[in-house]
GROMACS .gro file of C-alpha atoms in nm:
model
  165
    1UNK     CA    1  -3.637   1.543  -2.234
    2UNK     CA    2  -3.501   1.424  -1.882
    3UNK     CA    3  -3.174   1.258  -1.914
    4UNK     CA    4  -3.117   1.067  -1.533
    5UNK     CA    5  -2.839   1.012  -1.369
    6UNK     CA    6  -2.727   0.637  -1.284
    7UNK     CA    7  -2.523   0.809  -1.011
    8UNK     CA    8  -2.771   0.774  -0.660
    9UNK     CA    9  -2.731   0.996  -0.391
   10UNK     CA   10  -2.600   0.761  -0.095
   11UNK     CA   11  -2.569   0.645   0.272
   12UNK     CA   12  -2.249   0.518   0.237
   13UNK     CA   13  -1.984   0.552   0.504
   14UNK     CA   14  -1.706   0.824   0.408
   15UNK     CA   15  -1.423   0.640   0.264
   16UNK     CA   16  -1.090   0.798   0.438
   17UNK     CA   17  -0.838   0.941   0.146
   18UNK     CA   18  -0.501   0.833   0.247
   19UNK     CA   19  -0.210   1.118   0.308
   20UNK     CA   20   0.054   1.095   0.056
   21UNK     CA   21   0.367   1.047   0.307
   22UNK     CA   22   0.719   0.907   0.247
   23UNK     CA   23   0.665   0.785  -0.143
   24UNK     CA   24   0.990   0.583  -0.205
   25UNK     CA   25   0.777   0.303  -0.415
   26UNK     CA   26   0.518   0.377  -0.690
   27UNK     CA   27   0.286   0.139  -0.837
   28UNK     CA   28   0.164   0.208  -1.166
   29UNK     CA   29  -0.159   0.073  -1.282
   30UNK     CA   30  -0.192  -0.046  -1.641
   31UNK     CA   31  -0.551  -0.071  -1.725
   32UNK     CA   32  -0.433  -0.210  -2.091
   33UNK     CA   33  -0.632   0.079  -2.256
   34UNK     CA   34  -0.514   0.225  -2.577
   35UNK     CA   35  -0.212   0.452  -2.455
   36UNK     CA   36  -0.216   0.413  -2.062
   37UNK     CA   37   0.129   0.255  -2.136
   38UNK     CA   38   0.248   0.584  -2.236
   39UNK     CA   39   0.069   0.763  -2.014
   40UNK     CA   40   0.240   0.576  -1.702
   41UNK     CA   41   0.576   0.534  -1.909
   42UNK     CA   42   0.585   0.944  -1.870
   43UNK     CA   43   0.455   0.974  -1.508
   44UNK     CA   44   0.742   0.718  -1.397
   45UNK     CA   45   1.015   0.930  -1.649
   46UNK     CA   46   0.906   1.266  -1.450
   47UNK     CA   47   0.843   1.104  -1.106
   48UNK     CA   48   1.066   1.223  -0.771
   49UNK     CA   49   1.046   0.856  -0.672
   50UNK     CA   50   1.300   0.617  -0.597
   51UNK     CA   51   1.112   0.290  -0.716
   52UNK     CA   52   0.836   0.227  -0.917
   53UNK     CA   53   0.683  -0.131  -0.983
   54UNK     CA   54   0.453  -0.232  -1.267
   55UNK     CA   55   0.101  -0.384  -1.244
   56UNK     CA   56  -0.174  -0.470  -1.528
   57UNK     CA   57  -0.545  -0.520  -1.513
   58UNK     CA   58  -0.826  -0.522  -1.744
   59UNK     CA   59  -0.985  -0.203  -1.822
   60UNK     CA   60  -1.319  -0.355  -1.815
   61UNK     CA   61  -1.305  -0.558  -1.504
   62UNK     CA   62  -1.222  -0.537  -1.152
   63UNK     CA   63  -0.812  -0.577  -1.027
   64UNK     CA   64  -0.836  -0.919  -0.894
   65UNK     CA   65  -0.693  -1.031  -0.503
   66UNK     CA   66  -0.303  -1.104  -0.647
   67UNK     CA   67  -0.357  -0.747  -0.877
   68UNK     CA   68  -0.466  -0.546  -0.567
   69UNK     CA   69  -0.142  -0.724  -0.311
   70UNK     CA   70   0.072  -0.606  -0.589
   71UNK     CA   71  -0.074  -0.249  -0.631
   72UNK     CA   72  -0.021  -0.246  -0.249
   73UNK     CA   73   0.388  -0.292  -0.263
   74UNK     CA   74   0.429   0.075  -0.310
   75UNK     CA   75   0.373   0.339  -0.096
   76UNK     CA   76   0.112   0.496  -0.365
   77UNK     CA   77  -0.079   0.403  -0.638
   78UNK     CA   78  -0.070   0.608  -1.020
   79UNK     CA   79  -0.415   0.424  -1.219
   80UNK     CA   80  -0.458   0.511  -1.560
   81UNK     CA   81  -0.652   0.543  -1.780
   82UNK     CA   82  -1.019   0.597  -1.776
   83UNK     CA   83  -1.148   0.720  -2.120
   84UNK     CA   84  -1.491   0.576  -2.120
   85UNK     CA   85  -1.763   0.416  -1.890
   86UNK     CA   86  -1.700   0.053  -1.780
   87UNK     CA   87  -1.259   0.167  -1.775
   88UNK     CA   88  -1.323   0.463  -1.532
   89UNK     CA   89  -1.594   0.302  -1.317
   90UNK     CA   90  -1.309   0.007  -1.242
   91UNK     CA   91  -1.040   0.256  -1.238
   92UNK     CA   92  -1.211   0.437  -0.950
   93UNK     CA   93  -1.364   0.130  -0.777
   94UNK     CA   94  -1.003   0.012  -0.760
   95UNK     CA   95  -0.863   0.289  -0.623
   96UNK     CA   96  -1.132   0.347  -0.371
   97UNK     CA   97  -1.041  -0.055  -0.264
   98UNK     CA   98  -0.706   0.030  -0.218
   99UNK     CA   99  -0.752   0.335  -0.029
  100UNK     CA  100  -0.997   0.108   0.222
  101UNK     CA  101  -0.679  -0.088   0.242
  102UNK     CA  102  -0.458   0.201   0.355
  103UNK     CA  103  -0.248   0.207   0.009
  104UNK     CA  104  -0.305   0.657  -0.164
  105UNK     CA  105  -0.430   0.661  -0.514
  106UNK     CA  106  -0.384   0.894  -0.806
  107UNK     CA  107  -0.650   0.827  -1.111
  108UNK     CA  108  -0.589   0.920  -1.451
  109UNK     CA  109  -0.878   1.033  -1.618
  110UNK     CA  110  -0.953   1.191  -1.959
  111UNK     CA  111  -1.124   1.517  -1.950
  112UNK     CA  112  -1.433   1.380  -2.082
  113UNK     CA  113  -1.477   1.141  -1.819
  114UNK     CA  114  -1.340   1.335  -1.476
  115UNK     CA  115  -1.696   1.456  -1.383
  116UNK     CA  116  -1.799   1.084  -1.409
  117UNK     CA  117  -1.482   0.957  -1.166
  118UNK     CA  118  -1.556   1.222  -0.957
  119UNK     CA  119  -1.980   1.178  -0.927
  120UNK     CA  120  -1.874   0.756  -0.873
  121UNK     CA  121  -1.610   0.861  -0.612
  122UNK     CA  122  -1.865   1.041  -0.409
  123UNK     CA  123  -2.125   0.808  -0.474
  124UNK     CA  124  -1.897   0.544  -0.283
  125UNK     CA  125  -1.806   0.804  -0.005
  126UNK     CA  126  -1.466   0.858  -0.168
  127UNK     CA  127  -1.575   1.247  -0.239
  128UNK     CA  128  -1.207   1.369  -0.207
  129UNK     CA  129  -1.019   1.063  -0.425
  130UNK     CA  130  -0.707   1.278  -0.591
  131UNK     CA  131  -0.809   1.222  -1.003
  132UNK     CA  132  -0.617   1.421  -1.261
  133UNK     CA  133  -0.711   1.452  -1.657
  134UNK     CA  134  -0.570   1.467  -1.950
  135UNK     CA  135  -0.742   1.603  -2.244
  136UNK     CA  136  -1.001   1.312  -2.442
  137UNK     CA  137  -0.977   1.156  -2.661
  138UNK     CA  138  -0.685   0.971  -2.516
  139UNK     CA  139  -0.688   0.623  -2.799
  140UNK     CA  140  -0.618   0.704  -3.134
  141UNK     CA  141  -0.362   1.029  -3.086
  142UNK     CA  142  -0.038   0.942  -3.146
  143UNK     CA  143   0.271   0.864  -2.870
  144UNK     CA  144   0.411   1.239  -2.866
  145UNK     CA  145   0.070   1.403  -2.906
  146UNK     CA  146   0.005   1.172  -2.523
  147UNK     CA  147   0.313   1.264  -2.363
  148UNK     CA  148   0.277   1.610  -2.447
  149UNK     CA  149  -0.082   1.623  -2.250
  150UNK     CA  150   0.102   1.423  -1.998
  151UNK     CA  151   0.377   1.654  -1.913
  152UNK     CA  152   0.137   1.932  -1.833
  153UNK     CA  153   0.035   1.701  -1.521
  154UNK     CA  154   0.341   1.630  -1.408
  155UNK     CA  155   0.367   1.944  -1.165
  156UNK     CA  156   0.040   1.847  -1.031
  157UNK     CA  157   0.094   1.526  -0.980
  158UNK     CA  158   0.464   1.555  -0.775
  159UNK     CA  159   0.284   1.884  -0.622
  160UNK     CA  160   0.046   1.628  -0.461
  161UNK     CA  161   0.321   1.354  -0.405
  162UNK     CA  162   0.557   1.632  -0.245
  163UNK     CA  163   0.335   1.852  -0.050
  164UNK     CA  164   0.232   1.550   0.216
  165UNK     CA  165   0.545   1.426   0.300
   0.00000   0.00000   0.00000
């Protein structure tokens, strides 16, 4: 059997990553999927940050034009969470928009699903996009069994916040 991938190989012009530099404001990305609340709710506890501002979206559907001018307020971007196939492809599509617009991204991922951000990244010339994971499944575990996983990130994540200023 010959499973394909729906990933193509493409032409695309390389998307520039953004240098993390000077994070006073974070915006945190609430795709509304089962536990991203929590997810963020720890990232912003554990953040070296000064500000951080809230945003939601769908999890199945693009951030819209007045979604997108708010992710932009802060001087990076946190998305979370993609845990399954439509929710991961918007996660990364949005983050790959706002890096076109000059604004860094982070992605949250489940494990399950990095190697999918990462293949949809590239295939949009976004090969280097910063995604972390947390171990899947990510809805149905309980609120301390989430920000458990979460806190194993955390030195990551204000690794790659701290190490570009």
């Amino acid at each position: 059997m010959e499973i394909l991938d729906p990933l193509a190989e493409s032409a695309m012009k390389t998307v520039k990553i953004n240098e993390i530099s000077n994070v006073n404001t974070v915006s945190l990305v609430d795709n509304t999927k089962p536990n991203a609340d929590i997810i963020l709710k720890t990232i912003e506890k554990f953040l070296e940050v000064k500000k951080t501002l809230w945003v939601r979206k769908p999890a199945g559907a693009p951030a819209n034009e007045k979604q997108i001018k708010n992710m932009e307020k802060g001087d990076l971007c946190i998305l979370a969470v993609g845990d399954c196939g439509s929710c991961t492809t918007w996660l990364i599509l949005d983050a790959i928009k706002l890096e076109k617009r000059g604004i860094p991204t982070i992605s949250i991922c489940s494990s399950k699903f990095k190697n999918f951000a990462e293949n949809l990244a590239k295939a949009y010339g976004a090969k280097n996009l910063r995604i972390l994971d947390i171990p899947h499944p990510i809805a149905g575990k309980k609120k301390e069994e989430i920000k458990k996983e979460v806190k194993k990130i955390i030195p990551k994540l204000n690794k790659l916040i701290s190490q570009q200023k």
